[in-house]
mmCIF file of C-alpha atoms in Angstrom:
data_model
loop_
_atom_site.group_PDB
_atom_site.id
_atom_site.type_symbol
_atom_site.label_atom_id
_atom_site.label_comp_id
_atom_site.label_asym_id
_atom_site.label_seq_id
_atom_site.Cartn_x
_atom_site.Cartn_y
_atom_site.Cartn_z
ATOM 1 C CA MET Z 1 116.509 46.166 -148.178
ATOM 2 C CA THR Z 2 117.171 46.818 -144.486
ATOM 3 C CA ARG Z 3 120.433 48.505 -143.571
ATOM 4 C CA LEU Z 4 122.534 48.076 -140.416
ATOM 5 C CA VAL Z 5 125.312 50.554 -139.636
ATOM 6 C CA HIS Z 6 127.601 49.960 -136.652
ATOM 7 C CA LEU Z 7 129.587 53.056 -135.690
ATOM 8 C CA ALA Z 8 132.414 52.374 -133.233
ATOM 9 C CA ALA Z 9 134.839 54.973 -131.879
ATOM 10 C CA TYR Z 10 137.448 52.225 -131.548
ATOM 11 C CA PRO Z 11 140.967 53.042 -132.782
ATOM 12 C CA ARG Z 12 142.895 50.632 -130.506
ATOM 13 C CA PRO Z 13 145.707 48.501 -131.937
ATOM 14 C CA GLN Z 14 144.207 45.351 -130.402
ATOM 15 C CA ALA Z 15 140.984 43.868 -131.698
ATOM 16 C CA GLY Z 16 140.170 42.496 -128.253
ATOM 17 C CA SER Z 17 136.837 40.697 -128.103
ATOM 18 C CA PHE Z 18 134.880 43.779 -129.195
ATOM 19 C CA ILE Z 19 135.857 43.749 -132.881
ATOM 20 C CA PRO Z 20 134.978 40.033 -133.306
ATOM 21 C CA PHE Z 21 131.599 40.781 -131.682
ATOM 22 C CA MET Z 22 130.917 43.732 -133.987
ATOM 23 C CA ARG Z 23 131.972 41.717 -137.023
ATOM 24 C CA SER Z 24 129.780 38.810 -135.909
ATOM 25 C CA VAL Z 25 126.681 41.034 -135.640
ATOM 26 C CA LEU Z 26 127.251 42.524 -139.100
ATOM 27 C CA ASP Z 27 127.986 39.098 -140.545
ATOM 28 C CA ALA Z 28 124.749 37.698 -139.059
ATOM 29 C CA ALA Z 29 122.819 40.638 -140.524
ATOM 30 C CA GLN Z 30 124.301 39.941 -143.959
ATOM 31 C CA ALA Z 31 123.164 36.338 -143.644
ATOM 32 C CA ARG Z 32 119.627 37.645 -143.111
ATOM 33 C CA GLY Z 33 119.846 39.660 -146.309
ATOM 34 C CA TRP Z 34 120.640 43.056 -144.796
ATOM 35 C CA ASP Z 35 122.949 45.712 -146.213
ATOM 36 C CA VAL Z 36 125.694 46.303 -143.603
ATOM 37 C CA VAL Z 37 128.402 48.912 -142.991
ATOM 38 C CA ALA Z 38 131.045 49.362 -140.284
ATOM 39 C CA VAL Z 39 132.008 52.986 -139.542
ATOM 40 C CA LEU Z 40 135.271 53.566 -137.701
ATOM 41 C CA PRO Z 41 137.598 56.493 -136.900
ATOM 42 C CA THR Z 42 140.328 57.231 -139.415
ATOM 43 C CA GLU Z 43 143.024 56.001 -136.974
ATOM 44 C CA ALA Z 44 141.637 52.483 -137.347
ATOM 45 C CA ALA Z 45 142.413 52.369 -141.084
ATOM 46 C CA GLY Z 46 145.820 50.778 -140.657
ATOM 47 C CA ARG Z 47 144.935 48.338 -137.916
ATOM 48 C CA GLU Z 48 145.546 44.667 -138.591
ATOM 49 C CA TRP Z 49 142.092 43.753 -137.300
ATOM 50 C CA ILE Z 50 140.426 45.601 -140.213
ATOM 51 C CA GLY Z 51 141.045 42.358 -142.070
ATOM 52 C CA GLN Z 52 138.305 40.724 -139.993
ATOM 53 C CA PHE Z 53 135.740 42.883 -141.783
ATOM 54 C CA GLU Z 54 137.365 42.424 -145.174
ATOM 55 C CA ASP Z 55 137.378 38.639 -144.760
ATOM 56 C CA ALA Z 56 133.631 38.755 -144.058
ATOM 57 C CA GLU Z 57 133.083 41.092 -147.059
ATOM 58 C CA ILE Z 58 131.749 43.812 -144.765
ATOM 59 C CA SER Z 59 132.023 47.374 -146.075
ATOM 60 C CA VAL Z 60 134.109 49.707 -143.895
ATOM 61 C CA GLU Z 61 133.934 53.500 -143.951
ATOM 62 C CA TYR Z 62 136.056 55.938 -141.953
ATOM 63 C CA ALA Z 63 134.710 59.097 -140.361
ATOM 64 C CA TYR Z 64 136.173 61.220 -137.633
ATOM 65 C CA GLY Z 65 135.940 64.838 -136.532
ATOM 66 C CA SER Z 66 133.781 67.145 -134.457
ATOM 67 C CA ARG Z 67 130.228 66.225 -133.549
ATOM 68 C CA ARG Z 68 129.008 68.793 -136.033
ATOM 69 C CA SER Z 69 131.047 67.413 -138.924
ATOM 70 C CA LEU Z 70 130.098 63.816 -138.078
ATOM 71 C CA THR Z 71 126.421 64.807 -137.938
ATOM 72 C CA ARG Z 72 126.676 66.426 -141.368
ATOM 73 C CA TRP Z 73 128.447 63.355 -142.741
ATOM 74 C CA LEU Z 74 125.780 61.005 -141.401
ATOM 75 C CA ARG Z 75 122.934 63.185 -142.651
ATOM 76 C CA GLY Z 76 124.512 63.070 -146.077
ATOM 77 C CA ARG Z 77 124.661 59.275 -145.895
ATOM 78 C CA LEU Z 78 121.000 59.048 -144.888
ATOM 79 C CA LYS Z 79 119.300 61.751 -146.954
ATOM 80 C CA ASP Z 80 118.959 59.929 -150.271
ATOM 81 C CA SER Z 81 117.862 56.591 -148.824
ATOM 82 C CA ASP Z 82 114.451 55.345 -147.814
ATOM 83 C CA GLU Z 83 115.837 52.029 -146.521
ATOM 84 C CA GLN Z 84 114.813 51.035 -143.028
ATOM 85 C CA THR Z 85 118.058 51.679 -141.135
ATOM 86 C CA ILE Z 86 119.500 50.830 -137.720
ATOM 87 C CA LEU Z 87 122.363 53.045 -136.505
ATOM 88 C CA HIS Z 88 124.122 51.264 -133.627
ATOM 89 C CA THR Z 89 126.864 53.286 -131.909
ATOM 90 C CA HIS Z 90 129.665 52.146 -129.589
ATOM 91 C CA PHE Z 91 132.074 54.010 -127.262
ATOM 92 C CA THR Z 92 130.187 57.344 -127.267
ATOM 93 C CA GLY Z 93 132.034 59.169 -130.068
ATOM 94 C CA TYR Z 94 129.235 58.678 -132.595
ATOM 95 C CA ASP Z 95 126.299 58.750 -130.131
ATOM 96 C CA VAL Z 96 125.200 62.361 -130.480
ATOM 97 C CA PRO Z 97 125.824 62.640 -134.264
ATOM 98 C CA ALA Z 98 123.745 59.483 -134.867
ATOM 99 C CA ALA Z 99 120.856 60.772 -132.746
ATOM 100 C CA LEU Z 100 120.880 64.187 -134.442
ATOM 101 C CA ALA Z 101 121.238 62.770 -137.958
ATOM 102 C CA ALA Z 102 118.252 60.443 -137.396
ATOM 103 C CA ARG Z 103 115.883 63.227 -136.305
ATOM 104 C CA GLY Z 104 112.918 63.610 -138.603
ATOM 105 C CA ARG Z 105 113.689 60.325 -140.385
ATOM 106 C CA PRO Z 106 111.027 57.735 -139.485
ATOM 107 C CA ASN Z 107 112.948 55.063 -141.379
ATOM 108 C CA VAL Z 108 116.002 55.367 -139.060
ATOM 109 C CA GLU Z 109 116.269 53.904 -135.555
ATOM 110 C CA VAL Z 110 119.227 54.530 -133.230
ATOM 111 C CA TYR Z 111 120.815 52.223 -130.658
ATOM 112 C CA TRP Z 112 123.392 53.543 -128.194
ATOM 113 C CA HIS Z 113 125.702 50.955 -126.641
ATOM 114 C CA ILE Z 114 127.310 52.136 -123.377
ATOM 115 C CA HIS Z 115 130.157 49.724 -122.614
ATOM 116 C CA THR Z 116 131.800 51.331 -119.576
ATOM 117 C CA VAL Z 117 130.954 53.085 -116.327
ATOM 118 C CA LEU Z 118 129.877 56.716 -116.466
ATOM 119 C CA SER Z 119 132.089 59.378 -114.926
ATOM 120 C CA ASP Z 120 131.034 60.838 -111.581
ATOM 121 C CA ARG Z 121 132.674 64.195 -112.232
ATOM 122 C CA PRO Z 122 130.130 67.051 -111.941
ATOM 123 C CA ARG Z 123 130.829 68.314 -115.444
ATOM 124 C CA ALA Z 124 130.383 64.820 -116.892
ATOM 125 C CA ARG Z 125 127.143 64.296 -114.983
ATOM 126 C CA LEU Z 126 125.776 67.554 -116.378
ATOM 127 C CA ALA Z 127 126.802 66.625 -119.948
ATOM 128 C CA ASN Z 128 125.270 63.178 -119.499
ATOM 129 C CA ALA Z 129 121.983 64.635 -118.291
ATOM 130 C CA LEU Z 130 121.779 66.758 -121.452
ATOM 131 C CA LYS Z 131 122.776 63.872 -123.662
ATOM 132 C CA PHE Z 132 120.497 61.177 -122.257
ATOM 133 C CA SER Z 133 117.392 63.210 -121.396
ATOM 134 C CA LEU Z 134 117.320 65.590 -124.379
ATOM 135 C CA ILE Z 135 119.496 64.470 -127.284
ATOM 136 C CA GLY Z 136 118.732 60.832 -126.571
ATOM 137 C CA ARG Z 137 114.986 61.350 -126.515
ATOM 138 C CA GLY Z 138 114.607 59.858 -129.996
ATOM 139 C CA VAL Z 139 116.997 56.947 -129.408
ATOM 140 C CA LYS Z 140 115.178 53.629 -129.566
ATOM 141 C CA ARG Z 141 117.364 51.525 -127.273
ATOM 142 C CA VAL Z 142 120.316 52.056 -124.918
ATOM 143 C CA LEU Z 143 122.282 48.857 -124.352
ATOM 144 C CA THR Z 144 124.744 48.241 -121.544
ATOM 145 C CA PRO Z 145 126.388 45.067 -120.217
ATOM 146 C CA SER Z 146 125.769 45.756 -116.539
ATOM 147 C CA SER Z 147 122.806 46.498 -114.284
ATOM 148 C CA ASP Z 148 124.589 49.228 -112.312
ATOM 149 C CA VAL Z 149 125.368 51.154 -115.510
ATOM 150 C CA ALA Z 150 121.722 50.653 -116.525
ATOM 151 C CA ASP Z 151 120.567 52.175 -113.220
ATOM 152 C CA GLU Z 152 122.936 55.103 -113.663
ATOM 153 C CA LEU Z 153 121.627 55.729 -117.176
ATOM 154 C CA VAL Z 154 118.115 56.038 -115.757
ATOM 155 C CA LYS Z 155 119.330 58.439 -113.050
ATOM 156 C CA ARG Z 156 120.873 60.594 -115.767
ATOM 157 C CA GLY Z 157 117.717 60.896 -117.796
ATOM 158 C CA THR Z 158 117.243 57.772 -119.918
ATOM 159 C CA LYS Z 159 113.761 56.296 -119.751
ATOM 160 C CA ARG Z 160 113.826 52.919 -118.012
ATOM 161 C CA GLU Z 161 111.926 51.196 -120.829
ATOM 162 C CA LYS Z 162 114.665 52.137 -123.303
ATOM 163 C CA VAL Z 163 117.500 50.559 -121.300
ATOM 164 C CA SER Z 164 118.418 46.929 -121.923
ATOM 165 C CA VAL Z 165 121.141 44.931 -120.184
ATOM 166 C CA PHE Z 166 122.992 43.059 -122.915
ATOM 167 C CA PRO Z 167 125.873 40.964 -121.494
ATOM 168 C CA ASN Z 168 129.165 41.026 -123.328
ATOM 169 C CA ALA Z 169 129.990 37.989 -125.443
ATOM 170 C CA ILE Z 170 133.216 36.488 -126.769
ATOM 171 C CA ASP Z 171 134.398 33.930 -129.292
ATOM 172 C CA ALA Z 172 134.552 31.005 -126.869
ATOM 173 C CA GLU Z 173 136.469 28.871 -129.366
ATOM 174 C CA ALA Z 174 139.354 31.368 -129.274
ATOM 175 C CA PHE Z 175 139.843 31.033 -125.495
ATOM 176 C CA GLN Z 176 140.655 27.465 -124.499
ATOM 177 C CA PRO Z 177 142.135 26.237 -121.196
ATOM 178 C CA ALA Z 178 145.889 25.727 -121.544
ATOM 179 C CA SER Z 179 147.517 22.363 -120.910
ATOM 180 C CA PRO Z 180 150.436 22.155 -118.442
ATOM 181 C CA GLU Z 181 152.796 21.865 -121.413
ATOM 182 C CA GLN Z 182 151.344 24.974 -123.068
ATOM 183 C CA ARG Z 183 151.549 26.889 -119.780
ATOM 184 C CA ALA Z 184 155.233 25.996 -119.336
ATOM 185 C CA ARG Z 185 156.020 27.055 -122.905
ATOM 186 C CA LEU Z 186 154.183 30.382 -122.571
ATOM 187 C CA ARG Z 187 155.913 31.199 -119.291
ATOM 188 C CA GLN Z 188 159.257 30.550 -120.899
ATOM 189 C CA GLU Z 189 158.260 32.832 -123.783
ATOM 190 C CA LEU Z 190 157.328 35.602 -121.309
ATOM 191 C CA GLY Z 191 160.443 35.102 -119.187
ATOM 192 C CA ILE Z 192 158.510 33.845 -116.154
ATOM 193 C CA PRO Z 193 160.025 31.053 -114.034
ATOM 194 C CA GLU Z 194 158.033 27.839 -113.771
ATOM 195 C CA GLY Z 195 157.775 27.594 -109.971
ATOM 196 C CA PRO Z 196 155.727 30.576 -108.681
ATOM 197 C CA ASP Z 197 151.987 30.979 -109.061
ATOM 198 C CA VAL Z 198 151.231 33.737 -111.573
ATOM 199 C CA LEU Z 199 148.463 36.258 -110.850
ATOM 200 C CA LEU Z 200 147.282 38.250 -113.861
ATOM 201 C CA HIS Z 201 145.987 41.823 -113.668
ATOM 202 C CA PHE Z 202 144.881 44.175 -116.453
ATOM 203 C CA GLY Z 203 145.924 47.700 -115.499
ATOM 204 C CA ARG Z 204 145.309 49.872 -118.565
ATOM 205 C CA ASP Z 205 143.662 52.484 -116.317
ATOM 206 C CA TRP Z 206 145.616 51.952 -113.100
ATOM 207 C CA TYR Z 207 143.212 53.949 -110.910
ATOM 208 C CA LEU Z 208 139.965 52.557 -112.310
ATOM 209 C CA LYS Z 209 141.298 48.984 -112.313
ATOM 210 C CA ASP Z 210 142.622 49.630 -108.786
ATOM 211 C CA GLY Z 211 146.059 48.190 -109.381
ATOM 212 C CA ASP Z 212 147.134 49.305 -105.904
ATOM 213 C CA ILE Z 213 144.697 46.849 -104.299
ATOM 214 C CA PHE Z 214 146.055 44.104 -106.538
ATOM 215 C CA LEU Z 215 149.652 44.829 -105.473
ATOM 216 C CA ASP Z 216 148.620 45.054 -101.803
ATOM 217 C CA ALA Z 217 147.001 41.605 -102.069
ATOM 218 C CA LEU Z 218 150.146 40.317 -103.783
ATOM 219 C CA ALA Z 219 152.281 41.693 -100.918
ATOM 220 C CA ILE Z 220 150.065 39.938 -98.344
ATOM 221 C CA LEU Z 221 150.486 36.608 -100.119
ATOM 222 C CA ILE Z 222 154.254 37.084 -100.228
ATOM 223 C CA GLU Z 223 154.308 37.912 -96.488
ATOM 224 C CA GLN Z 224 152.484 34.628 -95.928
ATOM 225 C CA GLY Z 225 155.404 32.842 -97.543
ATOM 226 C CA ARG Z 226 153.787 32.131 -100.893
ATOM 227 C CA SER Z 227 155.786 32.129 -104.098
ATOM 228 C CA VAL Z 228 153.770 34.383 -106.408
ATOM 229 C CA ILE Z 229 154.376 36.729 -109.326
ATOM 230 C CA GLY Z 230 152.095 39.530 -110.465
ATOM 231 C CA LEU Z 231 151.778 39.678 -114.256
ATOM 232 C CA VAL Z 232 150.518 43.190 -115.058
ATOM 233 C CA ASN Z 233 149.255 44.049 -118.528
ATOM 234 C CA GLN Z 234 149.454 47.718 -119.621
ATOM 235 C CA GLY Z 235 150.094 49.079 -116.140
ATOM 236 C CA GLY Z 236 152.818 51.388 -117.426
ATOM 237 C CA GLU Z 237 154.639 53.897 -115.246
ATOM 238 C CA ALA Z 238 151.878 53.910 -112.620
ATOM 239 C CA ALA Z 239 152.316 50.170 -112.046
ATOM 240 C CA GLN Z 240 156.091 50.524 -111.994
ATOM 241 C CA ARG Z 241 155.970 53.265 -109.334
ATOM 242 C CA ALA Z 242 153.434 51.357 -107.251
ATOM 243 C CA ALA Z 243 155.577 48.192 -107.327
ATOM 244 C CA GLU Z 244 158.692 50.150 -106.345
ATOM 245 C CA LEU Z 245 156.831 51.831 -103.477
ATOM 246 C CA ARG Z 246 155.953 48.391 -102.085
ATOM 247 C CA ASP Z 247 159.401 46.904 -102.822
ATOM 248 C CA LEU Z 248 157.767 44.368 -105.139
ATOM 249 C CA GLU Z 249 159.900 44.849 -108.261
ATOM 250 C CA ALA Z 250 161.227 41.275 -108.030
ATOM 251 C CA HIS Z 251 157.689 39.906 -107.872
ATOM 252 C CA VAL Z 252 156.047 41.901 -110.678
ATOM 253 C CA ARG Z 253 156.346 41.433 -114.436
ATOM 254 C CA LEU Z 254 155.061 44.334 -116.527
ATOM 255 C CA VAL Z 255 153.988 43.701 -120.098
ATOM 256 C CA GLY Z 256 152.786 46.412 -122.423
ATOM 257 C CA LEU Z 257 150.225 46.275 -125.191
ATOM 258 C CA PHE Z 258 149.929 42.566 -125.915
ATOM 259 C CA PRO Z 259 148.549 41.451 -129.286
ATOM 260 C CA GLN Z 260 147.592 37.970 -128.076
ATOM 261 C CA PRO Z 261 145.975 38.042 -124.622
ATOM 262 C CA GLN Z 262 145.438 34.274 -124.894
ATOM 263 C CA LYS Z 263 149.143 33.917 -124.106
ATOM 264 C CA LEU Z 264 148.707 35.871 -120.873
ATOM 265 C CA TYR Z 265 145.777 33.692 -119.818
ATOM 266 C CA GLY Z 266 147.731 30.578 -120.730
ATOM 267 C CA ALA Z 267 150.744 31.640 -118.647
ATOM 268 C CA ALA Z 268 148.740 32.609 -115.543
ATOM 269 C CA ASP Z 269 147.216 30.601 -112.700
ATOM 270 C CA LEU Z 270 144.560 33.149 -111.728
ATOM 271 C CA MET Z 271 143.251 36.583 -112.693
ATOM 272 C CA VAL Z 272 142.494 39.405 -110.274
ATOM 273 C CA ALA Z 273 139.858 41.954 -111.364
ATOM 274 C CA SER Z 274 140.020 44.553 -108.585
ATOM 275 C CA SER Z 275 138.281 47.402 -110.426
ATOM 276 C CA ARG Z 276 136.517 50.327 -108.765
ATOM 277 C CA GLY Z 277 133.946 50.375 -111.573
ATOM 278 C CA GLU Z 278 133.208 48.321 -114.681
ATOM 279 C CA GLY Z 279 130.576 47.537 -117.231
ATOM 280 C CA MET Z 280 131.256 43.856 -117.839
ATOM 281 C CA PRO Z 281 134.931 43.453 -118.740
ATOM 282 C CA PHE Z 282 135.735 41.288 -121.736
ATOM 283 C CA ALA Z 283 139.045 40.298 -120.091
ATOM 284 C CA MET Z 284 137.236 38.693 -117.179
ATOM 285 C CA ILE Z 285 135.054 36.556 -119.473
ATOM 286 C CA GLU Z 286 138.080 35.668 -121.604
ATOM 287 C CA ALA Z 287 140.073 34.584 -118.536
ATOM 288 C CA LEU Z 288 137.252 32.410 -117.200
ATOM 289 C CA CYS Z 289 136.729 30.901 -120.648
ATOM 290 C CA SER Z 290 140.481 30.164 -120.742
ATOM 291 C CA GLY Z 291 140.153 28.096 -117.569
ATOM 292 C CA LEU Z 292 141.502 30.679 -115.100
ATOM 293 C CA PRO Z 293 139.843 31.251 -111.741
ATOM 294 C CA VAL Z 294 139.031 34.932 -111.208
ATOM 295 C CA VAL Z 295 138.886 36.906 -107.969
ATOM 296 C CA ALA Z 296 136.861 40.037 -108.651
ATOM 297 C CA SER Z 297 135.626 43.101 -106.784
ATOM 298 C CA ASP Z 298 131.951 43.273 -105.896
ATOM 299 C CA LEU Z 299 130.440 45.001 -108.921
ATOM 300 C CA PRO Z 300 127.267 44.030 -110.830
ATOM 301 C CA GLY Z 301 129.206 43.346 -114.028
ATOM 302 C CA HIS Z 302 131.486 41.013 -112.056
ATOM 303 C CA ARG Z 303 128.641 39.455 -110.061
ATOM 304 C CA PHE Z 304 126.949 38.405 -113.295
ATOM 305 C CA MET Z 305 129.755 35.870 -113.750
ATOM 306 C CA GLY Z 306 130.233 35.170 -110.045
ATOM 307 C CA ASP Z 307 126.594 34.075 -109.781
ATOM 308 C CA ARG Z 308 126.972 31.655 -112.677
ATOM 309 C CA VAL Z 309 130.393 30.007 -112.550
ATOM 310 C CA GLU Z 310 132.163 28.589 -109.502
ATOM 311 C CA SER Z 311 135.603 29.686 -110.659
ATOM 312 C CA CYS Z 312 134.685 33.371 -110.174
ATOM 313 C CA ALA Z 313 134.873 34.580 -106.565
ATOM 314 C CA ILE Z 314 133.330 37.955 -105.743
ATOM 315 C CA VAL Z 315 134.780 39.806 -102.746
ATOM 316 C CA SER Z 316 134.771 43.359 -101.449
ATOM 317 C CA ARG Z 317 137.536 45.622 -102.750
ATOM 318 C CA ASP Z 318 139.828 44.896 -99.816
ATOM 319 C CA ALA Z 319 143.399 43.594 -100.202
ATOM 320 C CA SER Z 320 143.185 41.147 -97.294
ATOM 321 C CA LYS Z 321 139.908 39.615 -98.478
ATOM 322 C CA MET Z 322 141.184 39.391 -102.024
ATOM 323 C CA ALA Z 323 144.358 37.675 -100.819
ATOM 324 C CA THR Z 324 142.253 35.156 -98.879
ATOM 325 C CA ALA Z 325 140.126 34.373 -101.950
ATOM 326 C CA ILE Z 326 143.234 34.068 -104.138
ATOM 327 C CA ALA Z 327 144.846 31.691 -101.642
ATOM 328 C CA ALA Z 328 141.728 29.511 -101.573
ATOM 329 C CA PHE Z 329 141.983 28.921 -105.314
ATOM 330 C CA LEU Z 330 145.762 28.425 -105.250
ATOM 331 C CA ASP Z 331 145.426 25.824 -102.477
ATOM 332 C CA MET Z 332 143.048 23.711 -104.547
ATOM 333 C CA ARG Z 333 144.382 20.545 -106.080
ATOM 334 C CA SER Z 334 145.323 21.225 -109.699
ATOM 335 C CA GLU Z 335 142.741 18.682 -110.906
ATOM 336 C CA ALA Z 336 139.923 20.443 -109.020
ATOM 337 C CA ARG Z 337 140.972 23.830 -110.342
ATOM 338 C CA ALA Z 338 141.146 22.459 -113.879
ATOM 339 C CA ALA Z 339 137.645 20.987 -113.515
ATOM 340 C CA LEU Z 340 136.288 24.398 -112.468
ATOM 341 C CA GLY Z 341 137.990 25.947 -115.469
ATOM 342 C CA GLU Z 342 136.487 23.437 -117.881
ATOM 343 C CA SER Z 343 133.041 24.011 -116.360
ATOM 344 C CA ALA Z 344 133.374 27.792 -116.786
ATOM 345 C CA HIS Z 345 134.475 27.351 -120.392
ATOM 346 C CA ARG Z 346 131.437 25.204 -121.155
ATOM 347 C CA TRP Z 347 129.023 27.682 -119.548
ATOM 348 C CA ILE Z 348 130.451 30.626 -121.478
ATOM 349 C CA ALA Z 349 130.423 28.673 -124.749
ATOM 350 C CA GLU Z 350 126.753 27.827 -124.177
ATOM 351 C CA ASN Z 351 125.583 31.228 -122.899
ATOM 352 C CA LEU Z 352 127.960 34.027 -123.937
ATOM 353 C CA ASP Z 353 129.290 32.957 -127.304
ATOM 354 C CA LEU Z 354 129.273 35.904 -129.686
ATOM 355 C CA ARG Z 355 127.425 34.084 -132.465
ATOM 356 C CA ALA Z 356 124.369 33.458 -130.286
ATOM 357 C CA ALA Z 357 124.593 37.021 -128.929
ATOM 358 C CA ALA Z 358 124.650 38.382 -132.480
ATOM 359 C CA GLU Z 359 121.467 36.487 -133.332
ATOM 360 C CA ARG Z 360 119.735 37.805 -130.192
ATOM 361 C CA LEU Z 361 120.663 41.348 -131.154
ATOM 362 C CA LEU Z 362 119.399 40.850 -134.713
ATOM 363 C CA ASP Z 363 116.093 39.572 -133.308
ATOM 364 C CA ASP Z 364 115.870 42.754 -131.236
ATOM 365 C CA TYR Z 365 116.535 44.908 -134.305
ATOM 366 C CA GLU Z 366 113.770 43.139 -136.183
ATOM 367 C CA GLN Z 367 111.363 43.674 -133.297
ATOM 368 C CA THR Z 368 112.262 47.379 -133.344
ATOM 369 C CA LEU Z 369 111.577 47.603 -137.065
ATOM 370 C CA ARG Z 370 108.234 45.849 -136.652
ATOM 371 C CA GLU Z 371 107.284 48.307 -133.913
ATOM 372 C CA SER Z 372 108.266 51.223 -136.144
ATOM 373 C CA GLY Z 373 105.963 49.951 -138.891
ATOM 374 C CA SER Z 374 108.591 48.476 -141.181
ATOM 375 C CA HIS Z 375 107.383 46.009 -143.786
ATOM 376 C CA ALA Z 376 110.864 45.250 -145.020
ATOM 377 C CA THR Z 377 111.401 41.718 -146.220
ATOM 378 C CA VAL Z 378 114.204 40.006 -144.308
ATOM 379 C CA SER Z 379 115.954 37.078 -145.940
ATOM 380 C CA ARG Z 380 116.718 34.072 -143.804
#
C-alpha cells in the first residue's frame, strides 16, 4: 500500500478553495487505492470544514507544537512502516519537521508547497537560505503557483530542477456567474443599494494587498462622476482608517470574515486585485469563474490569468491606470461583460478545475515513486 499524508498549517475558519483542493487530492488518491491522511493543527479541530474530510472518509489527525515536537511526532508515525509514503506540506508550518523526519528513510518522499510570496526581510531571507539549501536538500519537489515565487526559491537555495509551478485550482462548479436577479438579492442582503457599480477588494493583509491603491482608484472614479462603491472584505481597522483619510466612508462597505465568498462575487460588478506580491490568489480565480472582470496588478501569478482570459486586465500598480482599466470594463454593455464572464468560467472549468489538478498531482507522485524505485501496486 502507498500512503499519502497532506500536512497543512491551516487553522482558518473559512475553508476557502484550499481545503476543497486538499480534500480532492486525498480523495483521488483513495480512488487509486492509496492510504491517505490529513494532518492539521489542533485549532482546526472545531472548524465546520472538517466535515469535508469526514464526508470523503478521509482520516484526520491533529498535530501542533514546536518544530522539534512535530519532528518527533512524525518520526514516530513513520518508524514502524515500510509503506512508500509521500509527505506533502502546505503553509510552511510542517515543512522542516517533514524534511527532518524523512531523513534516512528511502521509502519516504517529501513535497513542499509554497503558496505565498517569500518575505524580503533580511532575517527571513537568511532563514530561507538555511531552510531551502540545507534542510530542503532531501526534499523531492517544491511546488508553487507562480513563476516569480519559483525564481525566488531558486535564489534562496532550492535547486531549479526541484521547483515546479503548479497553478492553483478551484471547484469551478461552486463559482457560477450570478443572474441579475441573484445580484439584486445579494446586494439587498449585504445592504448595498442597487444603483452604484460595486468594486470588490480582498484586504486581509492591507499592506500586501495594497488596499490604499484600491481606495485611491476608487476616489479617482468618484471624482470622474461615477457612482461606485468599494466592497472590502477583511480590511479591518486599516481599511477603515484609510477610507476616513480619503473621506470615502460613504462609498466603502467593510465586511469581515465572510463564510460564503460566492455572495460577495455575486453582489459585485468587478474585482480589483492590487497586491504588491502574490503567489496565485484563489480569490482572483474564484472571481473570474464567477463571471466578474478583474483588474489586477502586474505580477506573474496575476499574469497567468491575464494571458488566458479576456476578463482579466493586468496593469501596473498605479491608481490612475487601475481606474482607467476599471472604467473600461464598467463602460462595456452588460451583455458584452456577461459574455466575457461566461468565457472565463468555461476556461477555468476546463483548465483549473480541482479534480483535474488532483489527478495531475497524483500522476506526479507516481512518477516520483517510480524514480525512487517503488514497486508499489497502485489500484485504478
